[in-house]
Amino acid sequence: MAHTLTKKREQRELTIARKRLDLRADCERCFALCCVAPAFSASVDFAINKNAGQVCPNLQANFRCGIHTRLRQQGFRGCTVYDCFGAGQKVSQVTFGGQDWRQAPQNARQMFAVFPVMRDLHELLWYLSEALTLQPASPLHQELSLALGETERLTHNSPDVLIKLDVATHQQEINNLLLRASELVRADFKYKNKELRGADLIGAKLRGADLRGANLRGAYLIGADLRDADLRLADLIGADFRDADLRGANLTGSLFLIQSQLDSARGNSETRLPASLIHPTHWQTLKTTHVYFHS
């Protein structure tokens, strides 16, 4: 019986891992929607102002970025931390059947409106697929599977339906389910004064902090010193890590951490990450003096 359950779990995890490949950006199959659809303002993250639907001046005719290898140096750090979760190729190749907005300009406005909706749905798919790998959340796996299937079904709607979709309501329903899953995983840490949801921790001195199992959902950790902090099993969904110092931090087993959060932070080769994420290329390889924890 135990062997059968183990095999089923392994098969489910393999299916989820394959599905997650579709939730990673494939720029070769996208018509550079992230370079056109979103608006941004001149700031530390962007060198210029750009309106929604306006083509970025760095975009070339072949849908490639002319300064891709120099984005940070040219003042476009915001581009390096953006993740569409595969929504770009889904809209380009599935929703619009491979018709790009340059060859079919009549579709441009609609395509740009669909893209952020699809991006939100794909992000939810990423979180739901992760929740299904969490064994302590197994009592919710059926609900999570149904939510995953319904969200996937929504992504295959027509452009007209997608544009009118009440994404905010769907997000709230999924978020409530993800929170329940998170609470099951973090059950052993719930009563240790680690309820930091939405907390203002901008510039906080948290070096070596024991944040295991903390609820850091939506917390503002901009510029925080998290060197050598222990963030195992911490719920990090929506946490703002811009310029946070993660050198030597332990993020293995953390919940709902995504690549773009790491891309916006600072770290090094000694920063420990979940297996599904990678060390950003801009992180410097620096040595860190470690603070050791007692279990």
PDB file of N, CA and C in Angstrom, residues 234-287:
ATOM      1  N   ALA A 234       9.300  29.259   5.176  1.00  0.00           N
ATOM      2  CA  ALA A 234       8.626  30.560   5.241  1.00  0.00           C
ATOM      3  C   ALA A 234       7.749  30.729   4.004  1.00  0.00           C
ATOM      4  N   ASP A 235       6.560  31.305   4.189  1.00  0.00           N
ATOM      5  CA  ASP A 235       5.665  31.596   3.067  1.00  0.00           C
ATOM      6  C   ASP A 235       6.060  32.957   2.516  1.00  0.00           C
ATOM      7  N   LEU A 236       6.571  32.968   1.283  1.00  0.00           N
ATOM      8  CA  LEU A 236       7.132  34.185   0.695  1.00  0.00           C
ATOM      9  C   LEU A 236       6.321  34.699  -0.486  1.00  0.00           C
ATOM     10  N   ILE A 237       5.098  34.251  -0.635  1.00  0.00           N
ATOM     11  CA  ILE A 237       4.302  34.669  -1.780  1.00  0.00           C
ATOM     12  C   ILE A 237       4.093  36.188  -1.754  1.00  0.00           C
ATOM     13  N   GLY A 238       4.485  36.837  -2.831  1.00  0.00           N
ATOM     14  CA  GLY A 238       4.299  38.276  -2.945  1.00  0.00           C
ATOM     15  C   GLY A 238       5.240  39.136  -2.126  1.00  0.00           C
ATOM     16  N   ALA A 239       6.200  38.544  -1.427  1.00  0.00           N
ATOM     17  CA  ALA A 239       7.147  39.340  -0.632  1.00  0.00           C
ATOM     18  C   ALA A 239       8.047  40.142  -1.567  1.00  0.00           C
ATOM     19  N   ASP A 240       8.301  41.383  -1.200  1.00  0.00           N
ATOM     20  CA  ASP A 240       9.097  42.293  -2.039  1.00  0.00           C
ATOM     21  C   ASP A 240      10.552  42.259  -1.581  1.00  0.00           C
ATOM     22  N   PHE A 241      11.410  41.606  -2.367  1.00  0.00           N
ATOM     23  CA  PHE A 241      12.822  41.424  -2.017  1.00  0.00           C
ATOM     24  C   PHE A 241      13.747  42.372  -2.773  1.00  0.00           C
ATOM     25  N   ARG A 242      13.231  43.447  -3.306  1.00  0.00           N
ATOM     26  CA  ARG A 242      14.090  44.349  -4.075  1.00  0.00           C
ATOM     27  C   ARG A 242      15.268  44.835  -3.234  1.00  0.00           C
ATOM     28  N   ASP A 243      16.473  44.560  -3.730  1.00  0.00           N
ATOM     29  CA  ASP A 243      17.726  44.969  -3.086  1.00  0.00           C
ATOM     30  C   ASP A 243      17.924  44.369  -1.700  1.00  0.00           C
ATOM     31  N   ALA A 244      17.149  43.373  -1.335  1.00  0.00           N
ATOM     32  CA  ALA A 244      17.391  42.672  -0.074  1.00  0.00           C
ATOM     33  C   ALA A 244      18.692  41.881  -0.186  1.00  0.00           C
ATOM     34  N   ASP A 245      19.418  41.796   0.903  1.00  0.00           N
ATOM     35  CA  ASP A 245      20.699  41.083   0.914  1.00  0.00           C
ATOM     36  C   ASP A 245      20.468  39.663   1.411  1.00  0.00           C
ATOM     37  N   LEU A 246      20.548  38.702   0.496  1.00  0.00           N
ATOM     38  CA  LEU A 246      20.286  37.304   0.816  1.00  0.00           C
ATOM     39  C   LEU A 246      21.563  36.466   0.853  1.00  0.00           C
ATOM     40  N   ARG A 247      22.695  37.098   0.965  1.00  0.00           N
ATOM     41  CA  ARG A 247      23.947  36.339   0.985  1.00  0.00           C
ATOM     42  C   ARG A 247      23.963  35.374   2.169  1.00  0.00           C
ATOM     43  N   GLY A 248      24.169  34.102   1.859  1.00  0.00           N
ATOM     44  CA  GLY A 248      24.253  33.091   2.901  1.00  0.00           C
ATOM     45  C   GLY A 248      22.927  32.682   3.486  1.00  0.00           C
ATOM     46  N   ALA A 249      21.820  33.255   3.034  1.00  0.00           N
ATOM     47  CA  ALA A 249      20.506  32.909   3.574  1.00  0.00           C
ATOM     48  C   ALA A 249      20.102  31.505   3.126  1.00  0.00           C
ATOM     49  N   ASN A 250      19.266  30.872   3.931  1.00  0.00           N
ATOM     50  CA  ASN A 250      18.781  29.534   3.618  1.00  0.00           C
ATOM     51  C   ASN A 250      17.306  29.618   3.237  1.00  0.00           C
ATOM     52  N   LEU A 251      17.033  29.456   1.943  1.00  0.00           N
ATOM     53  CA  LEU A 251      15.672  29.534   1.422  1.00  0.00           C
ATOM     54  C   LEU A 251      15.164  28.172   0.948  1.00  0.00           C
ATOM     55  N   THR A 252      15.883  27.110   1.270  1.00  0.00           N
ATOM     56  CA  THR A 252      15.442  25.783   0.865  1.00  0.00           C
ATOM     57  C   THR A 252      14.123  25.461   1.565  1.00  0.00           C
ATOM     58  N   GLY A 253      13.207  24.920   0.806  1.00  0.00           N
ATOM     59  CA  GLY A 253      11.924  24.564   1.392  1.00  0.00           C
ATOM     60  C   GLY A 253      10.990  25.735   1.618  1.00  0.00           C
ATOM     61  N   SER A 254      11.406  26.943   1.253  1.00  0.00           N
ATOM     62  CA  SER A 254      10.516  28.095   1.397  1.00  0.00           C
ATOM     63  C   SER A 254       9.335  27.928   0.448  1.00  0.00           C
ATOM     64  N   LEU A 255       8.221  28.553   0.787  1.00  0.00           N
ATOM     65  CA  LEU A 255       6.985  28.356   0.047  1.00  0.00           C
ATOM     66  C   LEU A 255       6.704  29.510  -0.906  1.00  0.00           C
ATOM     67  N   PHE A 256       6.393  29.156  -2.149  1.00  0.00           N
ATOM     68  CA  PHE A 256       5.907  30.092  -3.157  1.00  0.00           C
ATOM     69  C   PHE A 256       6.907  31.201  -3.504  1.00  0.00           C
ATOM     70  N   LEU A 257       8.180  30.906  -3.346  1.00  0.00           N
ATOM     71  CA  LEU A 257       9.226  31.815  -3.808  1.00  0.00           C
ATOM     72  C   LEU A 257       9.354  31.659  -5.316  1.00  0.00           C
ATOM     73  N   ILE A 258       9.467  32.760  -6.044  1.00  0.00           N
ATOM     74  CA  ILE A 258       9.599  32.699  -7.495  1.00  0.00           C
ATOM     75  C   ILE A 258      10.906  33.346  -7.940  1.00  0.00           C
ATOM     76  N   GLN A 259      11.314  33.029  -9.155  1.00  0.00           N
ATOM     77  CA  GLN A 259      12.616  33.475  -9.654  1.00  0.00           C
ATOM     78  C   GLN A 259      12.747  34.985  -9.683  1.00  0.00           C
ATOM     79  N   SER A 260      11.687  35.693 -10.057  1.00  0.00           N
ATOM     80  CA  SER A 260      11.785  37.149 -10.166  1.00  0.00           C
ATOM     81  C   SER A 260      12.054  37.807  -8.815  1.00  0.00           C
ATOM     82  N   GLN A 261      11.612  37.178  -7.720  1.00  0.00           N
ATOM     83  CA  GLN A 261      11.932  37.717  -6.396  1.00  0.00           C
ATOM     84  C   GLN A 261      13.435  37.645  -6.142  1.00  0.00           C
ATOM     85  N   LEU A 262      14.039  36.534  -6.534  1.00  0.00           N
ATOM     86  CA  LEU A 262      15.482  36.393  -6.376  1.00  0.00           C
ATOM     87  C   LEU A 262      16.227  37.350  -7.307  1.00  0.00           C
ATOM     88  N   ASP A 263      15.713  37.503  -8.518  1.00  0.00           N
ATOM     89  CA  ASP A 263      16.364  38.372  -9.495  1.00  0.00           C
ATOM     90  C   ASP A 263      16.411  39.821  -9.022  1.00  0.00           C
ATOM     91  N   SER A 264      15.462  40.216  -8.180  1.00  0.00           N
ATOM     92  CA  SER A 264      15.422  41.593  -7.693  1.00  0.00           C
ATOM     93  C   SER A 264      16.269  41.801  -6.451  1.00  0.00           C
ATOM     94  N   ALA A 265      16.784  40.705  -5.889  1.00  0.00           N
ATOM     95  CA  ALA A 265      17.559  40.768  -4.647  1.00  0.00           C
ATOM     96  C   ALA A 265      19.046  40.642  -4.919  1.00  0.00           C
ATOM     97  N   ARG A 266      19.821  40.656  -3.839  1.00  0.00           N
ATOM     98  CA  ARG A 266      21.263  40.408  -3.909  1.00  0.00           C
ATOM     99  C   ARG A 266      21.566  39.128  -3.149  1.00  0.00           C
ATOM    100  N   GLY A 267      22.517  38.375  -3.654  1.00  0.00           N
ATOM    101  CA  GLY A 267      22.891  37.140  -2.982  1.00  0.00           C
ATOM    102  C   GLY A 267      24.228  36.656  -3.479  1.00  0.00           C
ATOM    103  N   ASN A 268      24.557  35.420  -3.165  1.00  0.00           N
ATOM    104  CA  ASN A 268      25.810  34.849  -3.650  1.00  0.00           C
ATOM    105  C   ASN A 268      25.697  33.338  -3.750  1.00  0.00           C
ATOM    106  N   SER A 269      26.790  32.692  -4.038  1.00  0.00           N
ATOM    107  CA  SER A 269      26.759  31.246  -4.249  1.00  0.00           C
ATOM    108  C   SER A 269      26.423  30.493  -2.975  1.00  0.00           C
ATOM    109  N   GLU A 270      26.543  31.138  -1.831  1.00  0.00           N
ATOM    110  CA  GLU A 270      26.242  30.486  -0.562  1.00  0.00           C
ATOM    111  C   GLU A 270      24.781  30.646  -0.159  1.00  0.00           C
ATOM    112  N   THR A 271      24.014  31.370  -0.947  1.00  0.00           N
ATOM    113  CA  THR A 271      22.574  31.471  -0.716  1.00  0.00           C
ATOM    114  C   THR A 271      21.943  30.158  -1.151  1.00  0.00           C
ATOM    115  N   ARG A 272      21.248  29.503  -0.247  1.00  0.00           N
ATOM    116  CA  ARG A 272      20.659  28.198  -0.550  1.00  0.00           C
ATOM    117  C   ARG A 272      19.222  28.371  -1.019  1.00  0.00           C
ATOM    118  N   LEU A 273      18.903  27.748  -2.164  1.00  0.00           N
ATOM    119  CA  LEU A 273      17.624  27.966  -2.841  1.00  0.00           C
ATOM    120  C   LEU A 273      16.853  26.661  -3.022  1.00  0.00           C
ATOM    121  N   PRO A 274      15.538  26.767  -3.248  1.00  0.00           N
ATOM    122  CA  PRO A 274      14.766  25.583  -3.644  1.00  0.00           C
ATOM    123  C   PRO A 274      15.297  25.043  -4.965  1.00  0.00           C
ATOM    124  N   ALA A 275      15.131  23.753  -5.194  1.00  0.00           N
ATOM    125  CA  ALA A 275      15.702  23.097  -6.373  1.00  0.00           C
ATOM    126  C   ALA A 275      15.164  23.656  -7.685  1.00  0.00           C
ATOM    127  N   SER A 276      13.963  24.216  -7.676  1.00  0.00           N
ATOM    128  CA  SER A 276      13.348  24.692  -8.911  1.00  0.00           C
ATOM    129  C   SER A 276      13.841  26.066  -9.341  1.00  0.00           C
ATOM    130  N   LEU A 277      14.659  26.723  -8.509  1.00  0.00           N
ATOM    131  CA  LEU A 277      15.123  28.074  -8.796  1.00  0.00           C
ATOM    132  C   LEU A 277      16.636  28.091  -8.978  1.00  0.00           C
ATOM    133  N   ILE A 278      17.140  29.159  -9.589  1.00  0.00           N
ATOM    134  CA  ILE A 278      18.574  29.250  -9.862  1.00  0.00           C
ATOM    135  C   ILE A 278      19.148  30.551  -9.299  1.00  0.00           C
ATOM    136  N   HIS A 279      20.456  30.561  -9.105  1.00  0.00           N
ATOM    137  CA  HIS A 279      21.139  31.771  -8.677  1.00  0.00           C
ATOM    138  C   HIS A 279      21.195  32.759  -9.842  1.00  0.00           C
ATOM    139  N   PRO A 280      20.671  33.967  -9.670  1.00  0.00           N
ATOM    140  CA  PRO A 280      20.723  34.958 -10.752  1.00  0.00           C
ATOM    141  C   PRO A 280      22.161  35.228 -11.177  1.00  0.00           C
ATOM    142  N   THR A 281      22.346  35.506 -12.446  1.00  0.00           N
ATOM    143  CA  THR A 281      23.699  35.699 -12.974  1.00  0.00           C
ATOM    144  C   THR A 281      24.370  36.942 -12.413  1.00  0.00           C
ATOM    145  N   HIS A 282      23.579  37.925 -11.965  1.00  0.00           N
ATOM    146  CA  HIS A 282      24.193  39.158 -11.471  1.00  0.00           C
ATOM    147  C   HIS A 282      24.650  39.056 -10.026  1.00  0.00           C
ATOM    148  N   TRP A 283      24.317  37.964  -9.336  1.00  0.00           N
ATOM    149  CA  TRP A 283      24.763  37.818  -7.953  1.00  0.00           C
ATOM    150  C   TRP A 283      26.279  37.645  -7.925  1.00  0.00           C
ATOM    151  N   GLN A 284      26.896  38.328  -7.005  1.00  0.00           N
ATOM    152  CA  GLN A 284      28.344  38.212  -6.864  1.00  0.00           C
ATOM    153  C   GLN A 284      28.679  37.008  -5.995  1.00  0.00           C
ATOM    154  N   THR A 285      29.764  36.387  -6.300  1.00  0.00           N
ATOM    155  CA  THR A 285      30.219  35.252  -5.507  1.00  0.00           C
ATOM    156  C   THR A 285      31.066  35.779  -4.354  1.00  0.00           C
ATOM    157  N   LEU A 286      30.382  36.020  -3.250  1.00  0.00           N
ATOM    158  CA  LEU A 286      31.046  36.563  -2.070  1.00  0.00           C
ATOM    159  C   LEU A 286      30.958  35.577  -0.925  1.00  0.00           C
ATOM    160  N   LYS A 287      31.970  35.566  -0.095  1.00  0.00           N
ATOM    161  CA  LYS A 287      31.955  34.712   1.087  1.00  0.00           C
ATOM    162  C   LYS A 287      31.128  35.383   2.180  1.00  0.00           C
TER     163      LYS A 287
END
